[in-house]
C-alpha positions as a LaTeX table, in Angstrom:
\begin{tabular}{lrrr}
\hline
Residue & $x$ (\AA) & $y$ (\AA) & $z$ (\AA) \\
\hline
Unk1 & 77.67 & 18.00 & 191.39 \\
Unk2 & 78.72 & 14.97 & 193.24 \\
Unk3 & 82.86 & 15.17 & 193.69 \\
Unk4 & 85.00 & 15.78 & 197.13 \\
Unk5 & 84.93 & 19.26 & 198.25 \\
Unk6 & 88.14 & 21.36 & 196.88 \\
Unk7 & 89.52 & 23.98 & 199.02 \\
Unk8 & 90.69 & 27.28 & 197.11 \\
Unk9 & 91.77 & 30.63 & 197.99 \\
Unk10 & 91.17 & 34.00 & 195.52 \\
Unk11 & 92.80 & 37.35 & 195.75 \\
Unk12 & 90.46 & 39.76 & 196.74 \\
Unk13 & 92.98 & 42.43 & 195.30 \\
Unk14 & 92.70 & 46.61 & 195.96 \\
Unk15 & 94.57 & 48.35 & 193.86 \\
Unk16 & 95.70 & 51.93 & 195.26 \\
Unk17 & 95.32 & 54.19 & 192.72 \\
Unk18 & 93.79 & 57.51 & 192.83 \\
Unk19 & 90.24 & 55.78 & 193.62 \\
Unk20 & 90.73 & 52.06 & 195.05 \\
Unk21 & 89.85 & 49.78 & 192.47 \\
Unk22 & 89.47 & 45.96 & 192.91 \\
Unk23 & 91.12 & 43.50 & 190.18 \\
Unk24 & 88.84 & 41.32 & 188.53 \\
Unk25 & 89.70 & 38.51 & 185.65 \\
Unk26 & 87.03 & 37.40 & 182.92 \\
Unk27 & 87.94 & 33.37 & 182.66 \\
Unk28 & 88.54 & 31.85 & 179.03 \\
Unk29 & 85.51 & 30.13 & 177.59 \\
Unk30 & 87.31 & 26.88 & 177.21 \\
Unk31 & 88.18 & 26.25 & 180.82 \\
Unk32 & 86.60 & 23.17 & 182.72 \\
Unk33 & 85.30 & 25.18 & 185.63 \\
Unk34 & 83.42 & 28.82 & 185.44 \\
Unk35 & 84.35 & 29.02 & 182.03 \\
Unk36 & 83.74 & 32.91 & 180.11 \\
Unk37 & 82.75 & 33.98 & 183.71 \\
Unk38 & 84.24 & 37.03 & 186.01 \\
Unk39 & 86.09 & 35.87 & 188.99 \\
Unk40 & 88.89 & 36.88 & 190.96 \\
Unk41 & 92.11 & 35.63 & 190.65 \\
Unk42 & 92.40 & 32.53 & 192.46 \\
Unk43 & 92.48 & 28.73 & 192.62 \\
Unk44 & 92.66 & 25.56 & 194.09 \\
Unk45 & 94.96 & 24.82 & 196.96 \\
Unk46 & 97.96 & 23.01 & 196.00 \\
Unk47 & 99.60 & 20.63 & 198.86 \\
Unk48 & 102.41 & 22.72 & 199.25 \\
Unk49 & 100.89 & 25.91 & 199.42 \\
Unk50 & 101.62 & 27.28 & 203.53 \\
Unk51 & 98.46 & 29.03 & 204.10 \\
Unk52 & 95.18 & 30.45 & 202.09 \\
Unk53 & 97.11 & 33.45 & 201.44 \\
Unk54 & 99.56 & 31.67 & 200.00 \\
Unk55 & 97.14 & 29.88 & 197.48 \\
Unk56 & 95.86 & 33.08 & 196.42 \\
Unk57 & 99.00 & 35.20 & 196.02 \\
Unk58 & 100.64 & 31.93 & 194.09 \\
Unk59 & 97.54 & 31.87 & 191.81 \\
Unk60 & 97.77 & 35.36 & 191.40 \\
Unk61 & 101.32 & 35.04 & 190.35 \\
Unk62 & 99.91 & 31.79 & 187.72 \\
Unk63 & 96.99 & 33.88 & 186.36 \\
Unk64 & 97.70 & 37.44 & 186.14 \\
Unk65 & 101.33 & 37.84 & 186.81 \\
Unk66 & 101.13 & 39.73 & 190.11 \\
Unk67 & 104.07 & 40.07 & 191.93 \\
Unk68 & 103.85 & 39.36 & 195.94 \\
Unk69 & 106.20 & 42.43 & 196.31 \\
Unk70 & 103.51 & 44.38 & 194.96 \\
Unk71 & 100.94 & 42.79 & 197.93 \\
Unk72 & 100.06 & 43.90 & 201.17 \\
Unk73 & 97.87 & 41.06 & 202.66 \\
Unk74 & 95.48 & 42.55 & 205.13 \\
Unk75 & 93.73 & 38.99 & 206.27 \\
Unk76 & 90.90 & 36.90 & 204.82 \\
Unk77 & 87.11 & 36.73 & 204.77 \\
Unk78 & 84.70 & 33.65 & 206.25 \\
Unk79 & 84.99 & 30.58 & 203.50 \\
Unk80 & 82.33 & 30.67 & 201.18 \\
Unk81 & 80.97 & 27.51 & 200.02 \\
Unk82 & 79.94 & 27.20 & 196.13 \\
Unk83 & 77.08 & 24.52 & 194.86 \\
Unk84 & 80.09 & 23.29 & 192.49 \\
Unk85 & 82.02 & 22.20 & 196.12 \\
Unk86 & 84.36 & 24.58 & 196.04 \\
Unk87 & 85.21 & 25.94 & 200.07 \\
Unk88 & 87.03 & 29.21 & 199.23 \\
Unk89 & 88.57 & 31.67 & 201.19 \\
Unk90 & 88.57 & 34.91 & 199.97 \\
Unk91 & 92.01 & 36.59 & 200.71 \\
Unk92 & 92.01 & 40.52 & 201.00 \\
Unk93 & 95.10 & 42.63 & 200.11 \\
Unk94 & 96.21 & 45.99 & 199.10 \\
Unk95 & 98.22 & 46.42 & 195.36 \\
Unk96 & 100.55 & 48.81 & 194.89 \\
Unk97 & 99.05 & 50.77 & 191.49 \\
Unk98 & 102.97 & 50.35 & 189.87 \\
Unk99 & 102.61 & 46.69 & 189.29 \\
Unk100 & 102.81 & 45.08 & 186.23 \\
Unk101 & 100.26 & 42.59 & 185.22 \\
Unk102 & 100.63 & 39.81 & 182.58 \\
Unk103 & 97.32 & 37.91 & 181.90 \\
Unk104 & 97.79 & 34.07 & 181.45 \\
Unk105 & 96.29 & 33.79 & 178.00 \\
Unk106 & 95.28 & 30.31 & 178.59 \\
Unk107 & 93.45 & 31.16 & 181.92 \\
Unk108 & 92.71 & 35.11 & 181.70 \\
Unk109 & 90.62 & 36.64 & 178.65 \\
Unk110 & 90.00 & 40.00 & 180.24 \\
Unk111 & 91.52 & 41.61 & 183.17 \\
Unk112 & 89.96 & 44.54 & 184.57 \\
Unk113 & 89.25 & 46.97 & 187.59 \\
Unk114 & 85.78 & 48.17 & 189.25 \\
Unk115 & 86.17 & 50.89 & 191.59 \\
Unk116 & 85.48 & 50.01 & 195.20 \\
Unk117 & 83.04 & 52.30 & 195.79 \\
Unk118 & 80.96 & 50.64 & 193.22 \\
Unk119 & 81.15 & 47.23 & 194.39 \\
Unk120 & 80.15 & 48.36 & 197.96 \\
Unk121 & 77.00 & 50.21 & 197.19 \\
Unk122 & 74.40 & 48.23 & 197.82 \\
Unk123 & 72.11 & 49.95 & 195.22 \\
Unk124 & 74.46 & 48.02 & 192.52 \\
Unk125 & 73.27 & 44.67 & 194.14 \\
Unk126 & 70.70 & 42.83 & 192.51 \\
Unk127 & 69.39 & 39.93 & 193.98 \\
Unk128 & 67.91 & 37.18 & 191.88 \\
Unk129 & 65.56 & 34.47 & 193.14 \\
Unk130 & 64.63 & 31.29 & 190.92 \\
Unk131 & 62.38 & 28.59 & 191.55 \\
Unk132 & 61.80 & 25.38 & 189.39 \\
Unk133 & 60.74 & 21.87 & 189.85 \\
Unk134 & 61.55 & 22.23 & 193.54 \\
Unk135 & 64.56 & 23.93 & 193.34 \\
Unk136 & 65.43 & 26.89 & 194.69 \\
Unk137 & 68.29 & 29.43 & 194.23 \\
Unk138 & 69.23 & 32.85 & 195.36 \\
Unk139 & 72.15 & 34.96 & 194.05 \\
Unk140 & 73.43 & 38.72 & 193.63 \\
Unk141 & 74.92 & 40.09 & 190.53 \\
Unk142 & 76.62 & 43.14 & 190.02 \\
Unk143 & 76.72 & 44.38 & 186.41 \\
Unk144 & 79.41 & 47.30 & 185.96 \\
Unk145 & 79.65 & 49.05 & 182.73 \\
Unk146 & 83.08 & 49.97 & 181.46 \\
Unk147 & 84.20 & 51.33 & 177.51 \\
Unk148 & 80.73 & 50.11 & 176.28 \\
Unk149 & 81.00 & 46.83 & 177.77 \\
Unk150 & 79.02 & 44.93 & 180.36 \\
Unk151 & 81.16 & 42.93 & 183.08 \\
Unk152 & 78.37 & 40.72 & 184.60 \\
Unk153 & 79.76 & 40.14 & 188.05 \\
Unk154 & 78.08 & 37.01 & 189.88 \\
Unk155 & 78.04 & 33.94 & 191.42 \\
Unk156 & 80.75 & 32.90 & 193.51 \\
Unk157 & 82.15 & 36.46 & 193.03 \\
Unk158 & 79.11 & 38.61 & 193.83 \\
Unk159 & 78.29 & 36.73 & 196.91 \\
Unk160 & 82.26 & 36.95 & 198.43 \\
Unk161 & 81.76 & 40.84 & 197.27 \\
Unk162 & 78.69 & 41.11 & 198.97 \\
Unk163 & 80.15 & 39.22 & 202.61 \\
Unk164 & 82.93 & 42.06 & 201.76 \\
Unk165 & 80.45 & 44.76 & 201.71 \\
Unk166 & 78.49 & 43.49 & 204.78 \\
Unk167 & 81.80 & 42.97 & 206.62 \\
Unk168 & 82.79 & 46.74 & 205.67 \\
Unk169 & 79.41 & 47.48 & 207.05 \\
Unk170 & 79.85 & 46.20 & 210.03 \\
\hline
\end{tabular}
């Protein structure tokens, strides 16, 4: 893709339930980028955002209705650069379990939580390799079954979760 790199932030939101859960969205099918994919709440930085954390919190409010009052930012992970020229800062935060979420139906088709323990277990990290016409690609996926539905976590979201796993192992 030939376009200027765009800075973005996502919120790796750990909801403090009996078992810590990670909040994820499924993007609506009509969006111009990453439609239908599983993603963290987040998006492109605005000039008025004071920091990557500010971007992630603003976007989480816009996409899923998460009020900042329920969020404690812990820090950021190293930036993640996508093939579509996004430079993403993952912002790790703890979220109070009594938060009220209201997904924006324009952007979010589904909102769900995955146990943090599932995402940090390398047994669930599937590695994929693709070679065609001299193009080599590698990526991870973390398929998660819930209520008869498979949420296929892959691409940048799985890559950032894999980086979080490596960080937690350090």
